Amino acid sequence: MNKSQKRIREVFKNNNFQYFSPLSQFTRLVEETGELARILNHLYGDKPKKQSEAKQDLEDELGDVYFTLVCLANSTGVDLDKGLEKSVSKLITRDKNRYDK
Amino acid sequence: MNKSQKRIREVFKNNNFQYFSPLSQFTRLVEETGELARILNHLYGDKPKKQSEAKQDLEDELGDVYFTLVCLANSTGVDLDKGLEKSVSKLITRDKNRYDK
Amino acid sequence: MNKSQKRIREVFKNNNFQYFSPLSQFTRLVEETGELARILNHLYGDKPKKQSEAKQDLEDELGDVYFTLVCLANSTGVDLDKGLEKSVSKLITRDKNRYDK
Amino acid sequence: MNKSQKRIREVFKNNNFQYFSPLSQFTRLVEETGELARILNHLYGDKPKKQSEAKQDLEDELGDVYFTLVCLANSTGVDLDKGLEKSVSKLITRDKNRYDK
């Protein structure tokens, strides 16, 4: 099982936390994706930069998206590593020219 | 560094792939998040179930979201494991009662 | 009330349709946002263009996002025109320099 | 042309505003969709309610999503009303049983 998923499973167990229902957890994922959008637009898009936002914040926002994704995978019983390998398999066959230089 | 990130870095190197620009990679992430939305709504929401969609597909869609997230982290030089630990730290302090049973 | 909202309310009434629950309708909105992401990345991003996708398709995808947004507003009793005017008010005061040339 | 789109076109003209590029404006749309996710999860999901958040806020967030969608449609030359009618046509033919009671 994916190492990060084990880590979060342990955190939830130790703190007596309970996962949200799938649609509610997915809505959390979208909330965090929105915060990632904001920082990416400040760093790389047309939105004027704010002094208070730096590339350091990107680590936080990517971490929050990752956390909510791991929660969703844990609560639905999915191994992210298995899913990732399927994604890689598609990439190097069907979509081989998608990321060509 | 996060193990999945190393894996994808290797895949990209071996296949001579190039990461998208951050906003374009983020748009890919949202595309995959949309496909995850579709399957979640079939499995857990009000959208009528289709015979052709099963819980097995959820692994694929979560894997695709994870893959696009890893690509974005790799191309912007962020370690997802560090971000995840920050997220956990917030969780067990500031948001301690968010996931209470 | 927003004219498009009236239109969809009428369509639902005439066809004896029922709105999804808010989280399920929101998940539909994210699904359609993902399809919009795909076409935008083909038209304006790093994803290689497909012959089969043209700017015409953008009208379809923006329409689908608009439709799911209208459904969500209708089912939760919100007038999109009132919300839009609040958004405009913020824009020309607080965020006045956000869209400056 | 959609009435809200005319309204925003006028606001941008009167204030000498300029639309973002499509991917940057889409990223803004996702940011606002994330804020909508947050309030929906407070109102209808598993996230604990906050006193400071009421249904009134939903109007603001739906308005912000609508505003960013209108900006994207305006900057890419799409009429949302035409897109909506296509969406309705699909609904009452192909997806006729999707919203059945």
mmCIF file of C-alpha atoms in Angstrom:
data_model
loop_
_atom_site.group_PDB
_atom_site.id
_atom_site.type_symbol
_atom_site.label_atom_id
_atom_site.label_comp_id
_atom_site.label_asym_id
_atom_site.label_seq_id
_atom_site.Cartn_x
_atom_site.Cartn_y
_atom_site.Cartn_z
ATOM 1 C CA MET A 1 0.000 0.000 0.000
ATOM 2 C CA ASN A 2 1.113 3.554 -0.772
ATOM 3 C CA LYS A 3 3.306 4.872 2.060
ATOM 4 C CA SER A 4 1.473 8.185 2.411
ATOM 5 C CA GLN A 5 -1.816 6.342 2.684
ATOM 6 C CA LYS A 6 -0.415 4.244 5.555
ATOM 7 C CA ARG A 7 0.803 7.432 7.239
ATOM 8 C CA ILE A 8 -2.634 9.081 7.073
ATOM 9 C CA ARG A 9 -4.398 5.882 8.139
ATOM 10 C CA GLU A 10 -2.183 5.871 11.219
ATOM 11 C CA VAL A 11 -2.849 9.577 11.944
ATOM 12 C CA PHE A 12 -6.601 9.012 11.709
ATOM 13 C CA LYS A 13 -6.407 5.938 13.939
ATOM 14 C CA ASN A 14 -4.244 7.618 16.584
ATOM 15 C CA ASN A 15 -6.492 10.681 16.745
ATOM 16 C CA ASN A 16 -9.748 8.759 16.516
ATOM 17 C CA PHE A 17 -10.651 10.630 13.310
ATOM 18 C CA GLN A 18 -13.274 9.487 10.847
ATOM 19 C CA TYR A 19 -13.181 9.946 7.072
ATOM 20 C CA PHE A 20 -15.871 12.053 5.396
ATOM 21 C CA SER A 21 -18.339 10.393 3.037
ATOM 22 C CA PRO A 22 -16.969 10.153 -0.540
ATOM 23 C CA LEU A 23 -18.849 13.143 -2.037
ATOM 24 C CA SER A 24 -18.042 15.312 0.963
ATOM 25 C CA GLN A 25 -14.370 14.312 0.855
ATOM 26 C CA PHE A 26 -14.314 14.970 -2.892
ATOM 27 C CA THR A 27 -15.775 18.430 -2.257
ATOM 28 C CA ARG A 28 -12.892 18.977 0.203
ATOM 29 C CA LEU A 29 -10.473 17.934 -2.547
ATOM 30 C CA VAL A 30 -12.005 20.536 -4.874
ATOM 31 C CA GLU A 31 -11.750 23.180 -2.145
ATOM 32 C CA GLU A 32 -8.019 22.486 -1.806
ATOM 33 C CA THR A 33 -7.625 22.350 -5.595
ATOM 34 C CA GLY A 34 -9.099 25.866 -5.626
ATOM 35 C CA GLU A 35 -6.476 27.103 -3.178
ATOM 36 C CA LEU A 36 -3.786 25.500 -5.336
ATOM 37 C CA ALA A 37 -5.314 27.342 -8.329
ATOM 38 C CA ARG A 38 -4.993 30.661 -6.520
ATOM 39 C CA ILE A 39 -1.294 30.272 -5.731
ATOM 40 C CA LEU A 40 -0.488 28.917 -9.215
ATOM 41 C CA ASN A 41 -2.205 31.925 -10.812
ATOM 42 C CA HIS A 42 -0.148 34.254 -8.611
ATOM 43 C CA LEU A 43 3.088 32.443 -9.435
ATOM 44 C CA TYR A 44 2.567 31.600 -13.109
ATOM 45 C CA GLY A 45 -0.619 33.315 -14.376
ATOM 46 C CA ASP A 46 -2.037 36.755 -15.073
ATOM 47 C CA LYS A 47 -3.141 37.481 -11.508
ATOM 48 C CA PRO A 48 -0.978 40.207 -9.973
ATOM 49 C CA LYS A 49 1.572 38.839 -7.513
ATOM 50 C CA LYS A 50 1.165 39.452 -3.833
ATOM 51 C CA GLN A 51 4.246 39.993 -1.717
ATOM 52 C CA SER A 52 2.848 37.657 0.885
ATOM 53 C CA GLU A 53 2.753 34.724 -1.511
ATOM 54 C CA ALA A 54 5.887 32.869 -2.406
ATOM 55 C CA LYS A 55 6.812 29.602 -4.001
ATOM 56 C CA GLN A 56 7.110 28.172 -0.483
ATOM 57 C CA ASP A 57 3.308 28.336 -0.228
ATOM 58 C CA LEU A 58 3.025 26.022 -3.227
ATOM 59 C CA GLU A 59 4.374 23.180 -1.050
ATOM 60 C CA ASP A 60 1.553 23.779 1.433
ATOM 61 C CA GLU A 61 -1.176 23.831 -1.182
ATOM 62 C CA LEU A 62 0.113 20.789 -3.085
ATOM 63 C CA GLY A 63 0.363 19.045 0.283
ATOM 64 C CA ASP A 64 -3.254 19.854 1.111
ATOM 65 C CA VAL A 65 -4.470 18.526 -2.240
ATOM 66 C CA TYR A 66 -2.376 15.392 -1.709
ATOM 67 C CA PHE A 67 -3.775 14.962 1.790
ATOM 68 C CA THR A 68 -7.407 15.188 0.642
ATOM 69 C CA LEU A 69 -6.672 12.788 -2.236
ATOM 70 C CA VAL A 70 -5.114 10.285 0.191
ATOM 71 C CA CYS A 71 -8.149 10.561 2.497
ATOM 72 C CA LEU A 72 -10.482 9.847 -0.419
ATOM 73 C CA ALA A 73 -8.390 6.854 -1.511
ATOM 74 C CA ASN A 74 -8.220 5.490 2.049
ATOM 75 C CA SER A 75 -11.942 5.846 2.685
ATOM 76 C CA THR A 76 -12.859 4.122 -0.598
ATOM 77 C CA GLY A 77 -10.258 1.365 -0.236
ATOM 78 C CA VAL A 78 -8.122 2.271 -3.249
ATOM 79 C CA ASP A 79 -4.324 1.896 -3.454
ATOM 80 C CA LEU A 80 -2.940 5.034 -5.134
ATOM 81 C CA ASP A 81 0.244 3.204 -6.156
ATOM 82 C CA LYS A 82 -1.748 0.679 -8.178
ATOM 83 C CA GLY A 83 -3.716 3.492 -9.815
ATOM 84 C CA LEU A 84 -0.511 5.369 -10.585
ATOM 85 C CA GLU A 85 1.037 2.340 -12.293
ATOM 86 C CA LYS A 86 -2.054 1.980 -14.493
ATOM 87 C CA SER A 87 -1.726 5.651 -15.370
ATOM 88 C CA VAL A 88 1.956 5.132 -16.259
ATOM 89 C CA SER A 89 1.056 2.115 -18.427
ATOM 90 C CA LYS A 90 -1.432 4.197 -20.424
ATOM 91 C CA LEU A 91 1.115 6.985 -20.706
ATOM 92 C CA ILE A 92 3.885 4.927 -22.262
ATOM 93 C CA THR A 93 1.513 3.209 -24.686
ATOM 94 C CA ARG A 94 -1.628 5.116 -25.711
ATOM 95 C CA ASP A 95 -0.473 8.642 -24.885
ATOM 96 C CA LYS A 96 3.182 8.152 -25.785
ATOM 97 C CA ASN A 97 3.427 11.413 -27.751
ATOM 98 C CA ARG A 98 1.537 13.557 -25.229
ATOM 99 C CA TYR A 99 4.601 14.716 -23.332
ATOM 100 C CA ASP A 100 7.128 14.544 -26.163
ATOM 101 C CA LYS A 101 9.664 17.316 -26.224
ATOM 102 C CA MET B 1 11.727 12.717 -1.994
ATOM 103 C CA ASN B 2 8.298 11.115 -2.397
ATOM 104 C CA LYS B 3 8.656 7.655 -3.935
ATOM 105 C CA SER B 4 5.927 8.178 -6.557
ATOM 106 C CA GLN B 5 7.594 11.387 -7.640
ATOM 107 C CA LYS B 6 10.884 9.518 -8.179
ATOM 108 C CA ARG B 7 9.020 6.893 -10.177
ATOM 109 C CA ILE B 8 7.445 9.475 -12.512
ATOM 110 C CA ARG B 9 10.720 11.395 -12.833
ATOM 111 C CA GLU B 10 12.319 8.170 -14.016
ATOM 112 C CA VAL B 11 9.485 7.442 -16.481
ATOM 113 C CA PHE B 12 9.780 10.922 -17.960
ATOM 114 C CA LYS B 13 13.578 10.636 -18.224
ATOM 115 C CA ASN B 14 13.507 7.168 -19.807
ATOM 116 C CA ASN B 15 10.912 8.216 -22.382
ATOM 117 C CA ASN B 16 12.384 11.637 -23.040
ATOM 118 C CA PHE B 17 9.125 13.277 -21.909
ATOM 119 C CA GLN B 18 8.803 16.921 -20.899
ATOM 120 C CA TYR B 19 6.480 18.321 -18.236
ATOM 121 C CA PHE B 20 3.753 20.774 -19.258
ATOM 122 C CA SER B 21 3.940 24.361 -18.039
ATOM 123 C CA PRO B 22 2.352 24.787 -14.565
ATOM 124 C CA LEU B 23 -1.014 26.240 -15.674
ATOM 125 C CA SER B 24 -1.350 23.660 -18.437
ATOM 126 C CA GLN B 25 -0.462 20.808 -16.056
ATOM 127 C CA PHE B 26 -2.925 22.189 -13.521
ATOM 128 C CA THR B 27 -5.616 22.235 -16.225
ATOM 129 C CA ARG B 28 -4.775 18.537 -16.839
ATOM 130 C CA LEU B 29 -5.234 17.929 -13.096
ATOM 131 C CA VAL B 30 -8.687 19.530 -13.252
ATOM 132 C CA GLU B 31 -9.574 17.413 -16.302
ATOM 133 C CA GLU B 32 -8.724 14.244 -14.352
ATOM 134 C CA THR B 33 -10.517 15.573 -11.267
ATOM 135 C CA GLY B 34 -13.592 15.901 -13.497
ATOM 136 C CA GLU B 35 -13.364 12.245 -14.525
ATOM 137 C CA LEU B 36 -13.032 11.297 -10.855
ATOM 138 C CA ALA B 37 -16.154 13.392 -10.188
ATOM 139 C CA ARG B 38 -18.106 11.445 -12.801
ATOM 140 C CA ILE B 39 -17.285 8.030 -11.337
ATOM 141 C CA LEU B 40 -17.883 9.189 -7.746
ATOM 142 C CA ASN B 41 -21.305 10.535 -8.709
ATOM 143 C CA HIS B 42 -22.149 7.189 -10.305
ATOM 144 C CA LEU B 43 -20.948 5.246 -7.272
ATOM 145 C CA TYR B 44 -22.105 7.488 -4.429
ATOM 146 C CA GLY B 45 -24.275 10.316 -5.862
ATOM 147 C CA ASP B 46 -27.628 10.896 -7.517
ATOM 148 C CA LYS B 47 -26.447 10.138 -11.053
ATOM 149 C CA PRO B 48 -27.980 6.874 -12.271
ATOM 150 C CA LYS B 49 -25.513 3.994 -12.233
ATOM 151 C CA LYS B 50 -24.174 2.584 -15.456
ATOM 152 C CA GLN B 51 -23.495 -1.129 -15.721
ATOM 153 C CA SER B 52 -20.185 -0.372 -17.377
ATOM 154 C CA GLU B 53 -18.865 1.528 -14.362
ATOM 155 C CA ALA B 54 -17.688 -0.278 -11.303
ATOM 156 C CA LYS B 55 -15.650 0.478 -8.230
ATOM 157 C CA GLN B 56 -12.644 -0.895 -10.116
ATOM 158 C CA ASP B 57 -12.730 2.238 -12.299
ATOM 159 C CA LEU B 58 -12.271 4.387 -9.208
ATOM 160 C CA GLU B 59 -8.685 3.073 -8.914
ATOM 161 C CA ASP B 60 -7.993 4.257 -12.463
ATOM 162 C CA GLU B 61 -9.421 7.727 -11.919
ATOM 163 C CA LEU B 62 -7.741 8.262 -8.533
ATOM 164 C CA GLY B 63 -4.518 7.068 -10.182
ATOM 165 C CA ASP B 64 -4.876 9.614 -12.987
ATOM 166 C CA VAL B 65 -5.466 12.465 -10.534
ATOM 167 C CA TYR B 66 -2.459 11.294 -8.514
ATOM 168 C CA PHE B 67 -0.326 11.107 -11.653
ATOM 169 C CA THR B 68 -1.181 14.672 -12.746
ATOM 170 C CA LEU B 69 -0.559 15.930 -9.197
ATOM 171 C CA VAL B 70 2.866 14.235 -9.137
ATOM 172 C CA CYS B 71 3.740 15.769 -12.527
ATOM 173 C CA LEU B 72 2.817 19.237 -11.223
ATOM 174 C CA ALA B 73 4.887 18.714 -8.060
ATOM 175 C CA ASN B 74 7.864 17.423 -10.054
ATOM 176 C CA SER B 75 7.811 20.258 -12.570
ATOM 177 C CA THR B 76 7.613 22.926 -9.846
ATOM 178 C CA GLY B 77 10.228 21.280 -7.599
ATOM 179 C CA VAL B 78 7.959 20.490 -4.663
ATOM 180 C CA ASP B 79 8.251 17.398 -2.423
ATOM 181 C CA LEU B 80 4.728 16.079 -1.805
ATOM 182 C CA ASP B 81 5.847 14.271 1.360
ATOM 183 C CA LYS B 82 6.951 17.540 2.947
ATOM 184 C CA GLY B 83 3.650 19.172 1.958
ATOM 185 C CA LEU B 84 1.710 16.228 3.352
ATOM 186 C CA GLU B 85 3.486 16.452 6.718
ATOM 187 C CA LYS B 86 2.616 20.168 6.942
ATOM 188 C CA SER B 87 -0.975 19.242 6.200
ATOM 189 C CA VAL B 88 -0.909 16.605 8.954
ATOM 190 C CA SER B 89 0.572 19.124 11.406
ATOM 191 C CA LYS B 90 -2.283 21.559 10.745
ATOM 192 C CA LEU B 91 -4.765 18.713 11.052
ATOM 193 C CA ILE B 92 -3.739 17.565 14.511
ATOM 194 C CA THR B 93 -3.544 21.119 15.879
ATOM 195 C CA ARG B 94 -5.760 23.728 14.197
ATOM 196 C CA ASP B 95 -8.365 21.405 12.671
ATOM 197 C CA LYS B 96 -8.337 18.792 15.394
ATOM 198 C CA ASN B 97 -12.133 18.534 15.591
ATOM 199 C CA ARG B 98 -12.738 18.518 11.836
ATOM 200 C CA TYR B 99 -12.700 14.742 11.476
ATOM 201 C CA ASP B 100 -13.935 13.828 14.937
ATOM 202 C CA LYS B 101 -16.295 10.897 15.058
ATOM 203 C CA MET C 1 -34.591 36.141 -11.460
ATOM 204 C CA ASN C 2 -31.839 35.264 -13.937
ATOM 205 C CA LYS C 3 -33.368 34.455 -17.338
ATOM 206 C CA SER C 4 -31.354 31.234 -17.838
ATOM 207 C CA GLN C 5 -32.494 30.030 -14.426
ATOM 208 C CA LYS C 6 -36.130 30.574 -15.433
ATOM 209 C CA ARG C 7 -35.496 28.677 -18.656
ATOM 210 C CA ILE C 8 -34.040 25.640 -16.837
ATOM 211 C CA ARG C 9 -36.754 25.749 -14.172
ATOM 212 C CA GLU C 10 -39.299 25.524 -16.983
ATOM 213 C CA VAL C 11 -37.444 22.647 -18.692
ATOM 214 C CA PHE C 12 -37.321 20.699 -15.433
ATOM 215 C CA LYS C 13 -41.013 21.354 -14.747
ATOM 216 C CA ASN C 14 -42.144 20.408 -18.265
ATOM 217 C CA ASN C 15 -40.131 17.162 -18.217
ATOM 218 C CA ASN C 16 -40.923 16.291 -14.624
ATOM 219 C CA PHE C 17 -37.200 16.366 -13.766
ATOM 220 C CA GLN C 18 -35.815 16.646 -10.244
ATOM 221 C CA TYR C 19 -32.637 18.450 -9.202
ATOM 222 C CA PHE C 20 -29.792 16.444 -7.656
ATOM 223 C CA SER C 21 -28.830 17.057 -4.041
ATOM 224 C CA PRO C 22 -26.361 19.971 -3.670
ATOM 225 C CA LEU C 23 -23.149 17.883 -3.264
ATOM 226 C CA SER C 24 -24.141 15.598 -6.125
ATOM 227 C CA GLN C 25 -24.993 18.553 -8.382
ATOM 228 C CA PHE C 26 -21.700 20.208 -7.407
ATOM 229 C CA THR C 27 -19.877 17.009 -8.364
ATOM 230 C CA ARG C 28 -21.655 17.231 -11.758
ATOM 231 C CA LEU C 29 -20.398 20.813 -12.053
ATOM 232 C CA VAL C 30 -16.824 19.625 -11.420
ATOM 233 C CA GLU C 31 -17.256 16.853 -14.010
ATOM 234 C CA GLU C 32 -18.270 19.438 -16.623
ATOM 235 C CA THR C 33 -15.480 21.781 -15.483
ATOM 236 C CA GLY C 34 -13.095 18.906 -16.211
ATOM 237 C CA GLU C 35 -14.399 18.575 -19.761
ATOM 238 C CA LEU C 36 -13.978 22.326 -20.192
ATOM 239 C CA ALA C 37 -10.397 21.923 -18.921
ATOM 240 C CA ARG C 38 -9.685 19.312 -21.582
ATOM 241 C CA ILE C 39 -10.844 21.463 -24.484
ATOM 242 C CA LEU C 40 -9.091 24.583 -23.136
ATOM 243 C CA ASN C 41 -5.825 22.665 -22.843
ATOM 244 C CA HIS C 42 -6.192 21.502 -26.436
ATOM 245 C CA LEU C 43 -6.962 25.021 -27.679
ATOM 246 C CA TYR C 44 -4.638 27.106 -25.492
ATOM 247 C CA GLY C 45 -2.332 24.791 -23.516
ATOM 248 C CA ASP C 46 0.516 22.343 -24.001
ATOM 249 C CA LYS C 47 -1.674 19.355 -24.823
ATOM 250 C CA PRO C 48 -1.302 18.403 -28.476
ATOM 251 C CA LYS C 49 -4.267 19.493 -30.590
ATOM 252 C CA LYS C 50 -6.657 16.928 -31.937
ATOM 253 C CA GLN C 51 -8.202 17.452 -35.358
ATOM 254 C CA SER C 52 -11.557 16.481 -33.963
ATOM 255 C CA GLU C 53 -11.615 19.330 -31.479
ATOM 256 C CA ALA C 54 -12.322 22.847 -32.571
ATOM 257 C CA LYS C 55 -13.264 26.119 -30.976
ATOM 258 C CA GLN C 56 -16.892 25.224 -31.708
ATOM 259 C CA ASP C 57 -16.677 22.554 -28.978
ATOM 260 C CA LEU C 58 -15.827 25.271 -26.463
ATOM 261 C CA GLU C 59 -19.403 26.557 -26.763
ATOM 262 C CA ASP C 60 -20.711 23.101 -25.822
ATOM 263 C CA GLU C 61 -18.448 22.724 -22.795
ATOM 264 C CA LEU C 62 -19.025 26.249 -21.484
ATOM 265 C CA GLY C 63 -22.743 25.599 -21.977
ATOM 266 C CA ASP C 64 -22.561 22.398 -19.932
ATOM 267 C CA VAL C 65 -20.741 24.144 -17.074
ATOM 268 C CA TYR C 66 -23.308 26.957 -17.213
ATOM 269 C CA PHE C 67 -26.154 24.437 -17.171
ATOM 270 C CA THR C 68 -24.834 22.609 -14.091
ATOM 271 C CA LEU C 69 -24.222 25.947 -12.340
ATOM 272 C CA VAL C 70 -27.796 27.047 -13.078
ATOM 273 C CA CYS C 71 -29.148 23.732 -11.740
ATOM 274 C CA LEU C 72 -27.179 24.201 -8.521
ATOM 275 C CA ALA C 73 -28.416 27.778 -8.129
ATOM 276 C CA ASN C 74 -32.025 26.757 -8.830
ATOM 277 C CA SER C 75 -31.983 23.858 -6.397
ATOM 278 C CA THR C 76 -30.492 25.966 -3.593
ATOM 279 C CA GLY C 77 -32.734 28.983 -4.255
ATOM 280 C CA VAL C 78 -30.023 31.439 -5.278
ATOM 281 C CA ASP C 79 -30.413 34.172 -7.919
ATOM 282 C CA LEU C 80 -27.236 34.189 -10.045
ATOM 283 C CA ASP C 81 -27.871 37.790 -11.156
ATOM 284 C CA LYS C 82 -27.777 39.007 -7.535
ATOM 285 C CA GLY C 83 -24.569 37.050 -6.941
ATOM 286 C CA LEU C 84 -23.038 38.439 -10.116
ATOM 287 C CA GLU C 85 -23.787 42.034 -9.077
ATOM 288 C CA LYS C 86 -22.077 41.433 -5.711
ATOM 289 C CA SER C 87 -19.099 40.065 -7.604
ATOM 290 C CA VAL C 88 -19.032 43.168 -9.813
ATOM 291 C CA SER C 89 -19.241 45.425 -6.762
ATOM 292 C CA LYS C 90 -16.178 43.743 -5.239
ATOM 293 C CA LEU C 91 -14.393 43.968 -8.563
ATOM 294 C CA ILE C 92 -14.736 47.717 -9.028
ATOM 295 C CA THR C 93 -13.791 48.464 -5.427
ATOM 296 C CA ARG C 94 -11.537 45.918 -3.675
ATOM 297 C CA ASP C 95 -10.003 44.260 -6.720
ATOM 298 C CA LYS C 96 -9.920 47.326 -8.930
ATOM 299 C CA ASN C 97 -6.353 46.701 -10.151
ATOM 300 C CA ARG C 98 -6.758 42.976 -10.738
ATOM 301 C CA TYR C 99 -7.735 43.256 -14.390
ATOM 302 C CA ASP C 100 -5.876 46.486 -15.240
ATOM 303 C CA LYS C 101 -4.270 46.560 -18.627
ATOM 304 C CA MET D 1 -25.916 37.575 -26.499
ATOM 305 C CA ASN D 2 -26.373 36.488 -22.867
ATOM 306 C CA LYS D 3 -27.437 39.486 -20.746
ATOM 307 C CA SER D 4 -24.866 38.835 -17.987
ATOM 308 C CA GLN D 5 -22.125 38.680 -20.590
ATOM 309 C CA LYS D 6 -23.163 42.103 -21.934
ATOM 310 C CA ARG D 7 -23.162 43.458 -18.380
ATOM 311 C CA ILE D 8 -19.598 42.247 -17.696
ATOM 312 C CA ARG D 9 -18.385 43.424 -21.117
ATOM 313 C CA GLU D 10 -19.672 46.882 -20.198
ATOM 314 C CA VAL D 11 -18.023 46.795 -16.754
ATOM 315 C CA PHE D 12 -14.683 45.827 -18.285
ATOM 316 C CA LYS D 13 -14.985 48.533 -20.956
ATOM 317 C CA ASN D 14 -15.968 51.277 -18.495
ATOM 318 C CA ASN D 15 -13.123 50.402 -16.123
ATOM 319 C CA ASN D 16 -10.561 49.775 -18.843
ATOM 320 C CA PHE D 17 -10.108 46.175 -17.605
ATOM 321 C CA GLN D 18 -8.547 43.410 -19.662
ATOM 322 C CA TYR D 19 -9.507 39.728 -19.590
ATOM 323 C CA PHE D 20 -6.929 37.170 -18.447
ATOM 324 C CA SER D 21 -5.600 34.635 -20.929
ATOM 325 C CA PRO D 22 -7.869 31.548 -21.191
ATOM 326 C CA LEU D 23 -5.804 29.181 -18.977
ATOM 327 C CA SER D 24 -5.309 31.879 -16.363
ATOM 328 C CA GLN D 25 -9.016 32.769 -16.380
ATOM 329 C CA PHE D 26 -9.885 29.072 -16.141
ATOM 330 C CA THR D 27 -7.574 28.778 -13.131
ATOM 331 C CA ARG D 28 -9.523 31.697 -11.597
ATOM 332 C CA LEU D 29 -12.734 29.762 -12.267
ATOM 333 C CA VAL D 30 -11.308 26.743 -10.418
ATOM 334 C CA GLU D 31 -10.262 28.979 -7.504
ATOM 335 C CA GLU D 32 -13.833 30.260 -7.181
ATOM 336 C CA THR D 33 -15.213 26.736 -7.625
ATOM 337 C CA GLY D 34 -13.048 25.785 -4.629
ATOM 338 C CA GLU D 35 -14.606 28.521 -2.496
ATOM 339 C CA LEU D 36 -18.036 27.309 -3.572
ATOM 340 C CA ALA D 37 -16.970 23.791 -2.527
ATOM 341 C CA ARG D 38 -16.060 25.038 0.943
ATOM 342 C CA ILE D 39 -19.415 26.686 1.601
ATOM 343 C CA LEU D 40 -21.379 23.749 0.140
ATOM 344 C CA ASN D 41 -19.512 21.339 2.406
ATOM 345 C CA HIS D 42 -20.358 23.520 5.413
ATOM 346 C CA LEU D 43 -24.021 23.751 4.425
ATOM 347 C CA TYR D 44 -24.667 20.254 3.081
ATOM 348 C CA GLY D 45 -21.610 18.044 3.773
ATOM 349 C CA ASP D 46 -19.701 16.460 6.615
ATOM 350 C CA LYS D 47 -17.579 19.511 7.416
ATOM 351 C CA PRO D 48 -18.625 21.009 10.747
ATOM 352 C CA LYS D 49 -20.707 24.178 10.365
ATOM 353 C CA LYS D 50 -19.232 27.520 11.236
ATOM 354 C CA GLN D 51 -21.463 30.156 12.781
ATOM 355 C CA SER D 52 -19.974 32.726 10.456
ATOM 356 C CA GLU D 53 -21.161 30.929 7.356
ATOM 357 C CA ALA D 54 -24.749 31.064 6.293
ATOM 358 C CA LYS D 55 -26.768 30.285 3.216
ATOM 359 C CA GLN D 56 -26.456 33.962 2.305
ATOM 360 C CA ASP D 57 -22.751 33.335 1.527
ATOM 361 C CA LEU D 58 -23.789 30.782 -1.081
ATOM 362 C CA GLU D 59 -25.124 33.638 -3.238
ATOM 363 C CA ASP D 60 -21.711 35.306 -3.110
ATOM 364 C CA GLU D 61 -19.802 32.174 -4.055
ATOM 365 C CA LEU D 62 -22.178 31.142 -6.842
ATOM 366 C CA GLY D 63 -21.944 34.728 -8.097
ATOM 367 C CA ASP D 64 -18.145 34.577 -8.157
ATOM 368 C CA VAL D 65 -18.162 31.306 -10.112
ATOM 369 C CA TYR D 66 -20.696 32.806 -12.513
ATOM 370 C CA PHE D 67 -18.576 35.928 -12.908
ATOM 371 C CA THR D 68 -15.401 33.983 -13.762
ATOM 372 C CA LEU D 69 -17.376 31.779 -16.187
ATOM 373 C CA VAL D 70 -18.775 34.874 -17.926
ATOM 374 C CA CYS D 71 -15.268 36.378 -18.194
ATOM 375 C CA LEU D 72 -13.995 33.165 -19.797
ATOM 376 C CA ALA D 73 -16.921 33.098 -22.255
ATOM 377 C CA ASN D 74 -16.454 36.773 -23.135
ATOM 378 C CA SER D 75 -12.708 36.484 -23.687
ATOM 379 C CA THR D 76 -13.094 33.424 -25.926
ATOM 380 C CA GLY D 77 -16.063 34.816 -27.872
ATOM 381 C CA VAL D 78 -18.644 32.253 -26.761
ATOM 382 C CA ASP D 79 -22.351 32.965 -26.160
ATOM 383 C CA LEU D 80 -23.381 31.130 -22.983
ATOM 384 C CA ASP D 81 -27.057 31.173 -24.021
ATOM 385 C CA LYS D 82 -26.273 29.218 -27.174
ATOM 386 C CA GLY D 83 -24.210 26.729 -25.160
ATOM 387 C CA LEU D 84 -26.995 26.387 -22.614
ATOM 388 C CA GLU D 85 -29.571 25.608 -25.311
ATOM 389 C CA LYS D 86 -27.321 22.865 -26.689
ATOM 390 C CA SER D 87 -27.037 21.477 -23.179
ATOM 391 C CA VAL D 88 -30.836 21.528 -22.827
ATOM 392 C CA SER D 89 -31.245 19.772 -26.182
ATOM 393 C CA LYS D 90 -28.945 16.948 -25.055
ATOM 394 C CA LEU D 91 -30.787 16.782 -21.745
ATOM 395 C CA ILE D 92 -34.255 16.247 -23.172
ATOM 396 C CA THR D 93 -33.065 13.672 -25.696
ATOM 397 C CA ARG D 94 -29.941 11.677 -24.778
ATOM 398 C CA ASP D 95 -30.017 12.134 -21.015
ATOM 399 C CA LYS D 96 -33.788 12.168 -20.632
ATOM 400 C CA ASN D 97 -33.794 9.789 -17.661
ATOM 401 C CA ARG D 98 -30.875 11.418 -15.816
ATOM 402 C CA TYR D 99 -33.004 13.740 -13.719
ATOM 403 C CA ASP D 100 -36.153 11.632 -13.526
ATOM 404 C CA LYS D 101 -37.935 11.667 -10.212
#
